[in-house]
Amino acid sequence: MEDSLHALKENNIALDNLSKSDGLTGIWNRRGFEVEGEKLIREARESGKHVLAIYVDMNNLKIINDRYGHEEGDFSIKLISAILSERMKDRGIAGRIGGDEFACLMITEEEDDGRKLIEDIYRDFHSFNRGSSKVYNITVSAGAVNLPAEQVTSLQEMLTQADEKLYEVKKYRKKDVVKREYRK
């Protein structure tokens, strides 16, 4: 009986984790990101620190899907997840919030506008694209907001503010995905 109870508890933990992770990428899905994000905000409040939220949107997913197939679109989404997850490793959390939308959240010591982290993320994609044999570029746009934890009214409000910053960036992006050497 005790073994069955232990197995049931382990199965419930596994099911809970599955319900919070994205099936394609393995990172947090929206639900998991919200649960873990709230924990992170509470931790930042207790330690009197800041919270940095970054909202990331893949550029040109529809074009990649239409021209090169959905497998390539899935590859792109997995790559974004891997890059964001690696950037957040031991620093914060990354999640896939929707189809081609992602978010990162981390505790910071002070007000950090996220510019350096976003530049690092952009550089990761540039490096991948330069070394990849893909005929298209995988790119993202990102916006960030940082607040003292005691000023965070909600995780959703932080994400909304970061998303607004993202759309300022999106106004200036290029819509062409084909690499220069593959243009006819």
PDB file of N, CA and C in Angstrom, residues 5 14 20 26 37 43-44 46 50 56 58 64 85 103 120 124 133 142-143 162-163 166-167 173-174 176 182:
ATOM      1  N   LEU A   5       1.109   4.265  -2.839  1.00  0.00           N
ATOM      2  CA  LEU A   5       0.929   5.679  -2.516  1.00  0.00           C
ATOM      3  C   LEU A   5       2.123   6.491  -2.995  1.00  0.00           C
ATOM      4  N   ALA A  14       4.837  14.051 -11.867  1.00  0.00           N
ATOM      5  CA  ALA A  14       5.194  13.976 -13.290  1.00  0.00           C
ATOM      6  C   ALA A  14       4.085  14.579 -14.157  1.00  0.00           C
ATOM      7  N   LYS A  20       2.750  21.691 -17.313  1.00  0.00           N
ATOM      8  CA  LYS A  20       3.375  23.014 -17.284  1.00  0.00           C
ATOM      9  C   LYS A  20       4.466  23.185 -18.323  1.00  0.00           C
ATOM     10  N   GLY A  26       9.913  21.656 -24.689  1.00  0.00           N
ATOM     11  CA  GLY A  26      10.350  21.206 -23.379  1.00  0.00           C
ATOM     12  C   GLY A  26      10.507  22.319 -22.354  1.00  0.00           C
ATOM     13  N   GLY A  37       6.912  32.020 -12.652  1.00  0.00           N
ATOM     14  CA  GLY A  37       7.127  33.466 -12.634  1.00  0.00           C
ATOM     15  C   GLY A  37       6.640  34.097 -11.341  1.00  0.00           C
ATOM     16  N   GLU A  43      10.114  35.727  -4.638  1.00  0.00           N
ATOM     17  CA  GLU A  43      11.506  35.639  -4.185  1.00  0.00           C
ATOM     18  C   GLU A  43      12.195  37.004  -4.308  1.00  0.00           C
ATOM     19  N   ALA A  44      11.958  37.696  -5.408  1.00  0.00           N
ATOM     20  CA  ALA A  44      12.562  39.021  -5.606  1.00  0.00           C
ATOM     21  C   ALA A  44      12.041  40.016  -4.570  1.00  0.00           C
ATOM     22  N   GLU A  46      10.970  39.309  -1.527  1.00  0.00           N
ATOM     23  CA  GLU A  46      11.557  38.953  -0.232  1.00  0.00           C
ATOM     24  C   GLU A  46      13.000  39.415  -0.106  1.00  0.00           C
ATOM     25  N   HIS A  50      15.133  43.513  -8.065  1.00  0.00           N
ATOM     26  CA  HIS A  50      14.368  43.891  -9.244  1.00  0.00           C
ATOM     27  C   HIS A  50      13.981  42.643 -10.041  1.00  0.00           C
ATOM     28  N   VAL A  56       9.654  37.989 -26.180  1.00  0.00           N
ATOM     29  CA  VAL A  56      10.350  37.667 -27.425  1.00  0.00           C
ATOM     30  C   VAL A  56       9.340  37.114 -28.425  1.00  0.00           C
ATOM     31  N   MET A  58       9.107  35.559 -32.442  1.00  0.00           N
ATOM     32  CA  MET A  58       9.831  35.119 -33.639  1.00  0.00           C
ATOM     33  C   MET A  58       9.396  35.969 -34.815  1.00  0.00           C
ATOM     34  N   ILE A  64       8.407  31.327 -43.088  1.00  0.00           N
ATOM     35  CA  ILE A  64       9.207  30.096 -43.017  1.00  0.00           C
ATOM     36  C   ILE A  64       8.310  28.876 -43.200  1.00  0.00           C
ATOM     37  N   SER A  85      16.502  29.422 -23.295  1.00  0.00           N
ATOM     38  CA  SER A  85      16.724  28.563 -22.138  1.00  0.00           C
ATOM     39  C   SER A  85      18.184  28.622 -21.693  1.00  0.00           C
ATOM     40  N   ALA A 103       8.772  34.269 -23.413  1.00  0.00           N
ATOM     41  CA  ALA A 103       9.072  35.243 -22.365  1.00  0.00           C
ATOM     42  C   ALA A 103      10.172  34.694 -21.476  1.00  0.00           C
ATOM     43  N   ASP A 120      22.768  40.121 -26.506  1.00  0.00           N
ATOM     44  CA  ASP A 120      23.376  38.787 -26.471  1.00  0.00           C
ATOM     45  C   ASP A 120      22.482  37.766 -27.187  1.00  0.00           C
ATOM     46  N   ASP A 124      23.360  35.622 -30.508  1.00  0.00           N
ATOM     47  CA  ASP A 124      23.248  34.162 -30.603  1.00  0.00           C
ATOM     48  C   ASP A 124      22.577  33.752 -31.922  1.00  0.00           C
ATOM     49  N   SER A 133      23.481  26.011 -42.447  1.00  0.00           N
ATOM     50  CA  SER A 133      23.285  25.752 -43.875  1.00  0.00           C
ATOM     51  C   SER A 133      21.844  26.019 -44.307  1.00  0.00           C
ATOM     52  N   ALA A 142      12.656  41.545 -29.541  1.00  0.00           N
ATOM     53  CA  ALA A 142      12.478  41.439 -28.089  1.00  0.00           C
ATOM     54  C   ALA A 142      12.312  42.807 -27.455  1.00  0.00           C
ATOM     55  N   GLY A 143      11.545  42.839 -26.387  1.00  0.00           N
ATOM     56  CA  GLY A 143      11.375  44.040 -25.580  1.00  0.00           C
ATOM     57  C   GLY A 143      11.489  43.665 -24.116  1.00  0.00           C
ATOM     58  N   ALA A 162       6.531  44.669 -21.405  1.00  0.00           N
ATOM     59  CA  ALA A 162       7.643  44.188 -22.232  1.00  0.00           C
ATOM     60  C   ALA A 162       7.172  43.974 -23.669  1.00  0.00           C
ATOM     61  N   ASP A 163       5.935  43.498 -23.836  1.00  0.00           N
ATOM     62  CA  ASP A 163       5.367  43.290 -25.161  1.00  0.00           C
ATOM     63  C   ASP A 163       5.207  44.626 -25.899  1.00  0.00           C
ATOM     64  N   LEU A 166       8.493  45.462 -27.203  1.00  0.00           N
ATOM     65  CA  LEU A 166       8.766  44.584 -28.332  1.00  0.00           C
ATOM     66  C   LEU A 166       8.159  45.156 -29.618  1.00  0.00           C
ATOM     67  N   TYR A 167       6.937  45.624 -29.551  1.00  0.00           N
ATOM     68  CA  TYR A 167       6.291  46.115 -30.769  1.00  0.00           C
ATOM     69  C   TYR A 167       6.888  47.413 -31.268  1.00  0.00           C
ATOM     70  N   ARG A 173      11.732  46.080 -38.180  1.00  0.00           N
ATOM     71  CA  ARG A 173      12.370  44.840 -38.629  1.00  0.00           C
ATOM     72  C   ARG A 173      12.137  44.591 -40.115  1.00  0.00           C
ATOM     73  N   LYS A 174      13.041  43.806 -40.691  1.00  0.00           N
ATOM     74  CA  LYS A 174      12.923  43.407 -42.087  1.00  0.00           C
ATOM     75  C   LYS A 174      12.059  42.154 -42.171  1.00  0.00           C
ATOM     76  N   ASP A 176      12.205  40.052 -44.824  1.00  0.00           N
ATOM     77  CA  ASP A 176      12.842  39.074 -45.681  1.00  0.00           C
ATOM     78  C   ASP A 176      13.614  38.070 -44.837  1.00  0.00           C
ATOM     79  N   TYR A 182      21.562  33.156 -50.906  1.00  0.00           N
ATOM     80  CA  TYR A 182      20.564  32.310 -51.554  1.00  0.00           C
ATOM     81  C   TYR A 182      19.567  33.107 -52.385  1.00  0.00           C
TER      82      TYR A 182
END
